[in-house]
Coordinates of C-alpha atoms in Angstrom, one line a residue:
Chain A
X26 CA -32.3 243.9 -66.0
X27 CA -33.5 246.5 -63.4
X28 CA -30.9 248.3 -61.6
X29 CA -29.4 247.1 -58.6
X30 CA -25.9 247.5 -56.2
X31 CA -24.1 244.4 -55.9
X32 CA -22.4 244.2 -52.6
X33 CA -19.4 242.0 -51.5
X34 CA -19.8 240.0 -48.3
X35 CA -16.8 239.9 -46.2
X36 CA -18.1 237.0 -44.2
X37 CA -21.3 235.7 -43.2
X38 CA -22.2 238.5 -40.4
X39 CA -21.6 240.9 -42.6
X40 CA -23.8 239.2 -44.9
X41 CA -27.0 238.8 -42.7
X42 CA -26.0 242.6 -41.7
X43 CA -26.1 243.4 -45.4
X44 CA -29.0 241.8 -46.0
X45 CA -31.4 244.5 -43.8
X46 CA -31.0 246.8 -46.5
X47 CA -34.3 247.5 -48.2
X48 CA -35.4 245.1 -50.6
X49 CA -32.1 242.9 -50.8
X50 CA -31.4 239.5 -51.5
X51 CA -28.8 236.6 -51.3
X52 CA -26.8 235.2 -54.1
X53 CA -25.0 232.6 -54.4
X54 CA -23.8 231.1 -58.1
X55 CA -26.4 233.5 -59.1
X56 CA -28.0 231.1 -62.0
X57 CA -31.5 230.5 -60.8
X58 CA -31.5 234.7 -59.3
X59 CA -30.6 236.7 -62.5
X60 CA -33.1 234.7 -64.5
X61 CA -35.8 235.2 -62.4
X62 CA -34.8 239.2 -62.0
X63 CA -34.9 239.3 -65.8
X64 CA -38.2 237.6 -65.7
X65 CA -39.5 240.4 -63.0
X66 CA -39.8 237.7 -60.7
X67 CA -37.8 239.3 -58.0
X68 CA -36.7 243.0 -58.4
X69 CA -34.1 243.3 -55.9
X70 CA -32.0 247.1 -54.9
X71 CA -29.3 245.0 -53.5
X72 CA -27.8 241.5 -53.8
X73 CA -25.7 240.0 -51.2
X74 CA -22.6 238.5 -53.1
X75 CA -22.0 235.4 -50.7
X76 CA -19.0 233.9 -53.3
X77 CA -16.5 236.4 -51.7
X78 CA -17.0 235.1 -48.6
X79 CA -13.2 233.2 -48.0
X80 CA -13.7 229.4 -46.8
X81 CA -17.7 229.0 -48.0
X82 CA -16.8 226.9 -50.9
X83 CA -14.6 224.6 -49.2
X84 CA -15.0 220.8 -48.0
X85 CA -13.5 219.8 -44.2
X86 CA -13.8 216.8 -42.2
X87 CA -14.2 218.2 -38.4
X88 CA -13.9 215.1 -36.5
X89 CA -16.5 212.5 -37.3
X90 CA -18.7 214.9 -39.4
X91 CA -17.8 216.7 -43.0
X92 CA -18.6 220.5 -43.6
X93 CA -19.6 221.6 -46.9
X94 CA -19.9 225.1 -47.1
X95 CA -23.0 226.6 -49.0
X96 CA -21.2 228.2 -51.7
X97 CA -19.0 224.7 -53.3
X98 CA -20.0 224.6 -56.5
X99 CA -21.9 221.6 -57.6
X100 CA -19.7 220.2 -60.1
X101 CA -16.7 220.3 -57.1
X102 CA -18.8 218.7 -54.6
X103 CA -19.5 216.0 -57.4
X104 CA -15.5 215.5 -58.0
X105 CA -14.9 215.1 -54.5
X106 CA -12.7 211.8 -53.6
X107 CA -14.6 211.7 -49.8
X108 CA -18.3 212.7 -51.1
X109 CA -17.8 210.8 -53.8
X110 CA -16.8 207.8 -51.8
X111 CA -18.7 207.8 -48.3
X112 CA -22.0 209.8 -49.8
X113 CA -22.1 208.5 -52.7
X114 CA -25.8 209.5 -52.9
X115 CA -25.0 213.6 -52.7
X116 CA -21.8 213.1 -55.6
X117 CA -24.7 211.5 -57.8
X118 CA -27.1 213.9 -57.0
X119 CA -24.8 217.0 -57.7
X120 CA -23.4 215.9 -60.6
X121 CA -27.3 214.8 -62.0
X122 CA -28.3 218.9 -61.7
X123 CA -28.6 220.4 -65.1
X124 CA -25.8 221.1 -67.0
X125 CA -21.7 221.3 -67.2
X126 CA -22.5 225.3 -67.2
X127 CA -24.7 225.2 -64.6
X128 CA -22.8 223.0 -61.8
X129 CA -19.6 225.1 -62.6
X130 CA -21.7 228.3 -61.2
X131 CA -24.5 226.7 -59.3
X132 CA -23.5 226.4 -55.5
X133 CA -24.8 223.8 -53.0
X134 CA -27.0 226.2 -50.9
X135 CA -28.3 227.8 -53.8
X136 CA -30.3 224.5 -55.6
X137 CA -31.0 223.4 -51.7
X138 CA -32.6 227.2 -51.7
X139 CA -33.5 227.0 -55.4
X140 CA -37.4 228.6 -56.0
X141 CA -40.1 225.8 -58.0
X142 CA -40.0 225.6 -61.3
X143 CA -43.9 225.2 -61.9
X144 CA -44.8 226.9 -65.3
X145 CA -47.6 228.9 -63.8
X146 CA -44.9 230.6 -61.3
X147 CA -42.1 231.0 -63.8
X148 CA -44.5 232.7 -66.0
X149 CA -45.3 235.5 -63.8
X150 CA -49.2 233.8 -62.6
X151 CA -50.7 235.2 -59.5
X152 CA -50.0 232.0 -57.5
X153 CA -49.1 231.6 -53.9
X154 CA -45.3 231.8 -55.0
X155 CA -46.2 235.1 -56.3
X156 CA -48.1 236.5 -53.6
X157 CA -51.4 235.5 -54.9
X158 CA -53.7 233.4 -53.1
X159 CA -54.7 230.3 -55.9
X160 CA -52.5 227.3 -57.6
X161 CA -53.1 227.5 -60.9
X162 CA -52.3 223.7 -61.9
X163 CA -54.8 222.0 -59.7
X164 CA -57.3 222.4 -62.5
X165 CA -54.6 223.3 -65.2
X166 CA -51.6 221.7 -66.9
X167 CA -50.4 219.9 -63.7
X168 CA -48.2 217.0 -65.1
X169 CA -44.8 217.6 -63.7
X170 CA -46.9 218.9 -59.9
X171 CA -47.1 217.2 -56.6
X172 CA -48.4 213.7 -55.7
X173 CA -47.5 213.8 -51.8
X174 CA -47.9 216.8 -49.5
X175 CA -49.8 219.2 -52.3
X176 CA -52.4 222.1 -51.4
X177 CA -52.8 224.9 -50.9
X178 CA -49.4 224.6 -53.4
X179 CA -48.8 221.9 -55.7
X180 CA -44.8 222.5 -56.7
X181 CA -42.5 220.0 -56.8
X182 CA -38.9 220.6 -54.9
X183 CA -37.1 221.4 -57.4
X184 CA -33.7 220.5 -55.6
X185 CA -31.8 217.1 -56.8
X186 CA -29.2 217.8 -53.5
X187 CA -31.9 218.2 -51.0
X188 CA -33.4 214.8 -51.0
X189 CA -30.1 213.5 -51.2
X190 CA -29.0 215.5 -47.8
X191 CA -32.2 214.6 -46.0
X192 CA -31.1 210.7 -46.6
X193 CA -27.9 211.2 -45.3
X194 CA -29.2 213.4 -42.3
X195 CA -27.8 216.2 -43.2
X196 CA -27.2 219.5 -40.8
X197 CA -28.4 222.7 -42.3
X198 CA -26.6 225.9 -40.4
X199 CA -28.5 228.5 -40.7
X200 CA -27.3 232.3 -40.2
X201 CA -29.5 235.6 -39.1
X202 CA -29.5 238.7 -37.4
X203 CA -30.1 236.9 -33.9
X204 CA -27.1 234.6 -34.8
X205 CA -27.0 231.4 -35.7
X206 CA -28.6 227.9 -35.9
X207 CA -28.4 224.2 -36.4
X208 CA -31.8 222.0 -37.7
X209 CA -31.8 218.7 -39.3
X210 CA -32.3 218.9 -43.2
X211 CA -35.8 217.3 -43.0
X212 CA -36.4 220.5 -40.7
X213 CA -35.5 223.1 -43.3
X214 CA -38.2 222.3 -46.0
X215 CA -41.6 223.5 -45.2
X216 CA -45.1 222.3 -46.7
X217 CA -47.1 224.5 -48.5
X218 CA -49.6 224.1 -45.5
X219 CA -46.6 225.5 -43.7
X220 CA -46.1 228.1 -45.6
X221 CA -47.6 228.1 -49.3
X222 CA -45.2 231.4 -50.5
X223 CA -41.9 229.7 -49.4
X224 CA -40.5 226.1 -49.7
X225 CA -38.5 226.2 -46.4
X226 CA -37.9 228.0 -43.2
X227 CA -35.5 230.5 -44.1
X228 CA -36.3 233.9 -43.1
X229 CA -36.3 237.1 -45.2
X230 CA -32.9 238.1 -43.2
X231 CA -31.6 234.9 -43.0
X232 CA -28.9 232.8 -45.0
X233 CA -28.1 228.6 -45.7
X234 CA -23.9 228.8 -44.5
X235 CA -23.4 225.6 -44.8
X236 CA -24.0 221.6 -44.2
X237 CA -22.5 219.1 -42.3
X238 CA -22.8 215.3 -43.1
X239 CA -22.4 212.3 -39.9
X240 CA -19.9 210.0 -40.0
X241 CA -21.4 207.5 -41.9
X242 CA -21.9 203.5 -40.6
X243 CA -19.9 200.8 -41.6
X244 CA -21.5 198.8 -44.9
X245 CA -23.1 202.3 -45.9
X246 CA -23.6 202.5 -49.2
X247 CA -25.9 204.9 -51.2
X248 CA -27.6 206.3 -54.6
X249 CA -29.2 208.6 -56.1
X250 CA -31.4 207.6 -59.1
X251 CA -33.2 210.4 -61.1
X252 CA -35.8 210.0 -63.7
X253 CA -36.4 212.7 -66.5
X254 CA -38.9 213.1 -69.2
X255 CA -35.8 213.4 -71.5
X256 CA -31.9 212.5 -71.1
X257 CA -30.9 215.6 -69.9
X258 CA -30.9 218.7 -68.5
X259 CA -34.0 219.0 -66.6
X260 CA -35.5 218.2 -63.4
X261 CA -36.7 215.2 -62.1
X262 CA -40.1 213.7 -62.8
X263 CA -39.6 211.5 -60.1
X264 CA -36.2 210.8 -58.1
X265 CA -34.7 208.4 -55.3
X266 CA -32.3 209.3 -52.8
X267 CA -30.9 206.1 -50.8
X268 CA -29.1 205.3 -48.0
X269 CA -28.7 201.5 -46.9
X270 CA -26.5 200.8 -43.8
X271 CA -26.1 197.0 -44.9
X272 CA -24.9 193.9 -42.8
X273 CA -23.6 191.5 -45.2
X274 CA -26.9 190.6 -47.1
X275 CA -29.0 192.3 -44.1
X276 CA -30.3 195.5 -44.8
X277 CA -29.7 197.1 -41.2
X278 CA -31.4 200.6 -41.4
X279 CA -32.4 202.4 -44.7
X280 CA -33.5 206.1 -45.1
X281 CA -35.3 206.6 -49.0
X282 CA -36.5 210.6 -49.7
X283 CA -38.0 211.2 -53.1
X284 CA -37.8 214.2 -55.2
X285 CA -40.0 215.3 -58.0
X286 CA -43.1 214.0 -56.4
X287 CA -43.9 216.5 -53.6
X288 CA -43.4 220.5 -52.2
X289 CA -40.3 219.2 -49.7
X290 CA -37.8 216.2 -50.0
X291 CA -40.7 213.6 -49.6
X292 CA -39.4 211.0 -46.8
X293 CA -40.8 207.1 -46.7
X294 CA -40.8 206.4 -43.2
X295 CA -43.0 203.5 -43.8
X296 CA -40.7 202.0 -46.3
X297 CA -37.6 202.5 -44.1
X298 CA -39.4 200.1 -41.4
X299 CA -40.3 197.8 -44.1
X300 CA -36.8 197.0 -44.7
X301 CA -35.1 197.7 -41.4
X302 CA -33.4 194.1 -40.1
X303 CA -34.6 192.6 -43.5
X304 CA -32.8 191.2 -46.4
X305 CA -33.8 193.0 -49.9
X306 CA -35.4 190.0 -52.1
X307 CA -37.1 190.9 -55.1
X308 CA -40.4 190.3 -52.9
X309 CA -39.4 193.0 -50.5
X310 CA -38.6 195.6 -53.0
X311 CA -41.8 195.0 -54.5
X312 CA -43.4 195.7 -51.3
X313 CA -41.4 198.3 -50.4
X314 CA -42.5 199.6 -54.2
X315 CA -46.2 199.2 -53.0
X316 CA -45.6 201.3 -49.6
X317 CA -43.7 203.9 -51.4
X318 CA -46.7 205.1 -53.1
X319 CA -49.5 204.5 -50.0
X320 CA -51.4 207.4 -49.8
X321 CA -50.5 209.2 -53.4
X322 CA -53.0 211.9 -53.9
X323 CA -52.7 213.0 -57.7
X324 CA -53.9 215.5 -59.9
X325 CA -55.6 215.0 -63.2
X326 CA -52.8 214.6 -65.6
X327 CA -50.0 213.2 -63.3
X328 CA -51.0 210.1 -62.4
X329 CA -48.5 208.3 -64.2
X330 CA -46.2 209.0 -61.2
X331 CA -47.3 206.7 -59.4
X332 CA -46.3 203.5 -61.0
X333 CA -42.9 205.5 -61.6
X334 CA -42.5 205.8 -58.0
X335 CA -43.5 202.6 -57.4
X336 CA -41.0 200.8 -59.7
X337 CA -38.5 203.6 -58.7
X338 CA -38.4 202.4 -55.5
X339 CA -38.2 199.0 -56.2
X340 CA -35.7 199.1 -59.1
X341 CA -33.5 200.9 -57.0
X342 CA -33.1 199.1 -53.9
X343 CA -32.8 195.6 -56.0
X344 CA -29.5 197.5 -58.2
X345 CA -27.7 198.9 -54.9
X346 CA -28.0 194.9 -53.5
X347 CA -27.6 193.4 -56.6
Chain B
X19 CA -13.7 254.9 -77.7
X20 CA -15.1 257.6 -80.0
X21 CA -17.2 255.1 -82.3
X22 CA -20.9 255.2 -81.7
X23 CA -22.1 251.9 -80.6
X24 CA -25.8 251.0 -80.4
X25 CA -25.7 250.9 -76.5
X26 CA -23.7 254.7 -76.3
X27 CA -26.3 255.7 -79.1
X28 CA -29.4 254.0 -77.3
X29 CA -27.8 255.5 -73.7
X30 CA -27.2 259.1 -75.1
X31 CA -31.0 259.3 -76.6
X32 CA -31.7 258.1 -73.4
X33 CA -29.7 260.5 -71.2
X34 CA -31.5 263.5 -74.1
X35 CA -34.8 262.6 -73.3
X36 CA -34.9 262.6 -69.4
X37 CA -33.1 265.8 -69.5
X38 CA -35.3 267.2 -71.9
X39 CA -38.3 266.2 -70.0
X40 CA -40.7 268.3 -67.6
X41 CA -39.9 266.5 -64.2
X42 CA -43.6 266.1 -62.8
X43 CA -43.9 267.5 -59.3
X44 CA -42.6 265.7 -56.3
X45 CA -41.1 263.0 -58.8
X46 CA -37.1 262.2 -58.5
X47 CA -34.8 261.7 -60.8
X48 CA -34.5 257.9 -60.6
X49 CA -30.8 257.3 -59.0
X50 CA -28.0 256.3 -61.6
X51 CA -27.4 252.5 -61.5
X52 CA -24.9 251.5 -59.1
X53 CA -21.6 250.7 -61.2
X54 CA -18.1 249.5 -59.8
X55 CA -14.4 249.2 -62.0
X56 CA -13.3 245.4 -62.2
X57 CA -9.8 243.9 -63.7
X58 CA -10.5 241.2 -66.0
X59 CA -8.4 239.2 -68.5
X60 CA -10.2 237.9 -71.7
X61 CA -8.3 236.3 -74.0
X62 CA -5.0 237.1 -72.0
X63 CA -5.4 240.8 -72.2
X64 CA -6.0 242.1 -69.0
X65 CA -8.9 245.1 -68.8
X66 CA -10.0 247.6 -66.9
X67 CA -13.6 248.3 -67.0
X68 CA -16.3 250.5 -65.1
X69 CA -19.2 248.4 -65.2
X70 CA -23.0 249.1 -63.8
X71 CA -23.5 246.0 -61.8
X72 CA -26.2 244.8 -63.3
X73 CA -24.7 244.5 -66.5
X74 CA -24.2 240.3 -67.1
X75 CA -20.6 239.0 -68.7
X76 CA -22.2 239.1 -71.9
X77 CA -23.1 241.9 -72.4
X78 CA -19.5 243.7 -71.6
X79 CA -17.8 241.6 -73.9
X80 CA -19.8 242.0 -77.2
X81 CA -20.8 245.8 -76.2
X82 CA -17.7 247.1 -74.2
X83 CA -15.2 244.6 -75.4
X84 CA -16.5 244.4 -78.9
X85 CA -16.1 240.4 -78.7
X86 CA -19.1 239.5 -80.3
X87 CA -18.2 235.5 -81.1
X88 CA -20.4 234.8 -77.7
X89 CA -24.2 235.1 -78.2
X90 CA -26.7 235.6 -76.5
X91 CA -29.5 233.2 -77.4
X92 CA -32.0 232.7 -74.6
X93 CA -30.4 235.1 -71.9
X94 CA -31.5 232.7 -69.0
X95 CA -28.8 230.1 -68.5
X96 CA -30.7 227.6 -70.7
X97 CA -29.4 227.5 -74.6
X98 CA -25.4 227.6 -74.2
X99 CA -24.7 229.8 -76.8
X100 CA -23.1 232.5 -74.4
X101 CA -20.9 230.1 -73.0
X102 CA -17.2 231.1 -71.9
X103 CA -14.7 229.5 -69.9
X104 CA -14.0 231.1 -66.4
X105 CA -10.8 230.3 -65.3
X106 CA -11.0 227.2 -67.7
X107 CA -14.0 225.8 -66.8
X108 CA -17.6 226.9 -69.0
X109 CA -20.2 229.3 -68.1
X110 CA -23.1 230.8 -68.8
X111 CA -21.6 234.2 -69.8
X112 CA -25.4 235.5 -69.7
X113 CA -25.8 234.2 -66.0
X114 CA -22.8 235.8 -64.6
X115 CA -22.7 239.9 -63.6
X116 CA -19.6 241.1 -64.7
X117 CA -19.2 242.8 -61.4
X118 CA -18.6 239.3 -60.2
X119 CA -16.0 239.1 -62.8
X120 CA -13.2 241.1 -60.7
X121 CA -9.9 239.4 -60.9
X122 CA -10.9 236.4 -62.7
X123 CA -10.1 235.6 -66.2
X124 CA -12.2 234.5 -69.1
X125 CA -11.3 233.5 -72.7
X126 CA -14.2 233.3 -75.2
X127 CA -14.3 231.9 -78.7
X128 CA -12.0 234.7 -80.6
X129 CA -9.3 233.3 -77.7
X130 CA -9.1 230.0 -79.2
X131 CA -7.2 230.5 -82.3
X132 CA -3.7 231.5 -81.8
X133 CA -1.4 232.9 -84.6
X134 CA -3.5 232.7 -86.7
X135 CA -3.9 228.9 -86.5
X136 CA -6.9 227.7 -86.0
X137 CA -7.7 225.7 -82.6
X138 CA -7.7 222.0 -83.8
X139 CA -11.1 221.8 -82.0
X140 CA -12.3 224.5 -84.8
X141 CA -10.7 223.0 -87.7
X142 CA -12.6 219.5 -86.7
X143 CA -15.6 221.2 -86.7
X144 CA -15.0 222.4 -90.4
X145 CA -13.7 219.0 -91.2
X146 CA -17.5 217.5 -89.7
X147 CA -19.9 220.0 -90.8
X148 CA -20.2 221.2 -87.3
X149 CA -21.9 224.1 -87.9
X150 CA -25.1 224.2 -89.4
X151 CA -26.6 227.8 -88.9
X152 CA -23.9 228.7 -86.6
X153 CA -25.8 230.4 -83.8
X154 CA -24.8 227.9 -81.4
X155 CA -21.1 227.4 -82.4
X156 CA -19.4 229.2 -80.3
X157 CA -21.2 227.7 -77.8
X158 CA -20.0 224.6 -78.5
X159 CA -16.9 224.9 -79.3
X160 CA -16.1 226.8 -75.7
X161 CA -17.9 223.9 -73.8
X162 CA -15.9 221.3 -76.2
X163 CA -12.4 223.4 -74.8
X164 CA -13.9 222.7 -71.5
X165 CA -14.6 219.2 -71.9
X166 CA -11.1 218.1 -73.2
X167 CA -9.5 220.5 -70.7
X168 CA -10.8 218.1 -68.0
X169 CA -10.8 214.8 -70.3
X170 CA -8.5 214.3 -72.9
X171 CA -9.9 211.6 -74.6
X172 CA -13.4 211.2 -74.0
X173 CA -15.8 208.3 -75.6
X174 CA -19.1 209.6 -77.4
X175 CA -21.1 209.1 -74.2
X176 CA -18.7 211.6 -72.5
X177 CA -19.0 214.3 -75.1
X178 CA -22.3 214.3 -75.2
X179 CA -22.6 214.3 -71.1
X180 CA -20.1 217.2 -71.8
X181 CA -22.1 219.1 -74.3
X182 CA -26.1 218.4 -72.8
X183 CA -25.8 222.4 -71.8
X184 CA -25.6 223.3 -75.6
X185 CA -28.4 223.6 -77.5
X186 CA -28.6 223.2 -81.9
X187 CA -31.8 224.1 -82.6
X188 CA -30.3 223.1 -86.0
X189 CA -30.2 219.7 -84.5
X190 CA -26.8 219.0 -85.8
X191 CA -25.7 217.2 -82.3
X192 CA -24.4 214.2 -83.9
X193 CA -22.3 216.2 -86.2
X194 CA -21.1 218.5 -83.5
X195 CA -19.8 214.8 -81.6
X196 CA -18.2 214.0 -84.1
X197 CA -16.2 216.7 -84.5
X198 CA -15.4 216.6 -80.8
X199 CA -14.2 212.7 -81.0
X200 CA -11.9 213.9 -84.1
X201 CA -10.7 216.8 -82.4
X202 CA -9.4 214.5 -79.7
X203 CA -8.3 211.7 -81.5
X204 CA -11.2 209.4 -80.3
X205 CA -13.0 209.2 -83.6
X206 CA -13.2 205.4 -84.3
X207 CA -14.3 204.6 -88.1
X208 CA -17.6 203.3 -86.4
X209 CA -18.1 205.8 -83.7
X210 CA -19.3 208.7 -85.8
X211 CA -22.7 209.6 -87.0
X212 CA -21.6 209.7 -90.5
X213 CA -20.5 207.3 -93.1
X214 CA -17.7 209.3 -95.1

């Protein structure tokens, strides 16, 4: 690897302070970061150490809402009794990410903050990811790219946490040198029409602290189903994150966010409506299946995604009613 | 340490040739790589170590701690076979800066056996043909402590949810289960791969 100064944050002004030095960057678990500095991908003077920051790896309820600091570790958030059993869909999630190895190092900000994992970036291509001005896949091997939301970019979110945060409507608190701030989750990730270099709104100087999760509503309950091209350890093709806020057999209010299909968490509005006030017969699901994939744009060799999405969706919400 | 390893050999050649060389006007010597002292235990034994901080976990203990057992396959996280346990649970040792490492304690593969008893986790891997080419053992077997740290007893599904961050390019997975159920006392006479 190149050489570099590791530096120790005290806490998470020193941090952002730490993080004006020339040509430094954040680290968290550091897994996704030291491969891509051995792959010349970044070639940082200074990372920011954020795991000796005391308290960012801890879980708190703070009246009705929980606060998960950035740096947990995925494989604690996945063991935890209260995520485990009121956001059911985050604990599945966390514990679907890779491997043992992996979630014992990988934190929760880092694979919220965790850069694409298209072949043409990873292997160094001029693409908008790497300061170039072209996606290679559009006319190239573009099986695993987007469906939803593609161009000028065509990644996939690589995150299996993010979608699952954006369901439960998640709080991201941000920090920067001008202090700090609070946006939704679904406010965090940015299109590639957005911003075609960067997958969210994070500035150079700036750092993901920490989450915070609502109370959730009585008859919640939630899932996160993930689909992979083999049985482990990889991302997913296409994933579902779902929250249902049920009434008996009533589906009150539901909020589905794919992953694997689009540059950000993709959100189904439409699909939410579709089954707000309803109860979830096989009929629904299947036209909740069909909404799901309304307006699917895809590329040359991915369009088996759509019928995956489409019986994703469906096969889903029929199990978490069954 | 007086013995000559290939990184002292590689750094002193190194170290010869830039001070050999005509520096070319207006050019700087590049800066030496920022290195810090950490306190580590591996294997029990606590250390002492200057370390630049780029260098990864790996790559102090087989070059600086002569502990060689962990490999270093793919060097991105991906293949298992440099994984340790940090403060009992498994890591990518490759994935890790050693700068990191500062109070924290790690035991690799050579930790495992203890007066000169084998670990029963490396005697059922003998007993099941574990090994094939042996790259990836001690891979395995570190991942395998980690496993029945947390879970006893696990069924075959377990172990092999346990063990997805391991790779055989050998193949040898179902062996490598196997041993894993035997070594935990989960081995069913139908469970295993193999007939005997």
């Amino acid at each position: 690897m190149k050489s570099f100064a590791n530096v120790n944050a005290r806490d998470v002004k020193d941090a952002v302070n730490k993080l004006r030095e020339p040509n430094a960057v954040v680290v968290g678990g550091g897994s996704d970061l030291l491969g891509m500095v051995k792959d010349h991908l970044v070639q940082p003077d200074v990372l920011v150490n954020l795991k000796t920051i005391r308290g960012l790896d801890q879980i708190a309820a703070k009246g009705p809402e929980i606060h998960i600091g950035g740096q947990i570790t995925l494989d604690t958030l996945s063991h935890n009794s209260m995520i485990r059993g009121d956001y059911t869909v985050l604990a599945e999630a966390a514990e679907s990410v890779a491997t043992p190895q992996i979630r014992n190092a990988g934190t929760l900000a880092g694979n919220v903050c965790q850069r694409p994992w298209c072949w043409y970036y990873r292997n160094n291509f001029p693409c908008f990811k790497n300061g170039g001005s072209k996606c290679f896949s559009i006319t190239g091997e573009n099986q695993f790219h987007a469906i939803f939301g593609g161009g000028p970019s065509f990644i996939v979110h690589p995150s299996d946490t993010a979608p699952a945060l954006v369901a439960l409507d998640a709080k991201f608190r941000v920090a920067g040198p001008s202090g700090e701030r609070t946006l939704a989750a679904a406010d965090f990730f940015a299109l590639p029409k957005v911003n075609a270099a960067r997958e969210n709104v994070l500035g150079k100087d700036e750092i993901l602290v920490s989450v915070s999760l609502p109370k959730t509503a009585k008859g919640t309950r939630s899932t996160y189903h993930k689909v992979l091209d083999r049985e482990a350890w990889t991302h997913a093709v296409v994933s579902a994150a779902m929250v249902l806020e049920m009434d008996q057999q009533v589906c009150k209010r539901a909020r589905i966010v794919l992953g694997g299909v689009a540059p950000i968490p993709w959100r189904l509005q439409k699909v939410e409506a579709i089954l707000a006030g309803q109860q979830i017969t096989p009929e629904l699901a299947a036209k909740a299946g069909e909404a799901a994939v309304e307006g699917a744009n895809p590329l040359a060799k991915n369009r088996y995604k759509v019928p995956l999405t489409r019986n994703l969706v469906r096969r889903t919400l029929l199990e978490m009613v069954a | 340490m007086s013995k000559i390893s290939r990184r002292t050999f590689f750094e002193g050649t190194g170290a010869g040739i830039v001070a050999g060389a005509v520096p070319l006007r207006g050019q700087q010597a590049p800066a030496p790589a920022p290195r810090n002292t950490i306190q580590i235990t591996v294997n029990g034994v606590a250390h002492k170590l200057e370390v630049e901080d780029r260098w990864t976990l790996v790559e102090v203990l087989r070059d600086h701690l002569g502990l060689t057992g962990s490999k270093i396959g793919c060097d991105r996280g991906e293949c298992g076979a440099c994984t340790v346990l940090l403060d009992g649970k498994s890591v990518y040792s490759c994935s890790q800066l050693a700068v990191w490492m500062n109070g924290r304690s790690i035991e690799t593969v050579e930790g495992l056996s203890a007066n000169g008893r084998l670990d029963p986790l490396q005697e059922a891997f003998i007993q099941h043909d574990g090994p094939q080419c042996g790259f990836c053992t001690s891979g395995q077997l570190m991942s395998a402590k980690a496993l029945l740290h947390r879970n006893s007893h696990p069924t075959a599904e377990e172990v092999r949810a346990g063990m997805t961050g391991n790779i055989c390019r050998c193949s040898n997975y179902n062996r490598y289960v196997e041993s894993v159920l035997a070594a935990a006392g989960t081995l069913s006479a139908d469970a295993g791969g193999r007939k005997a």
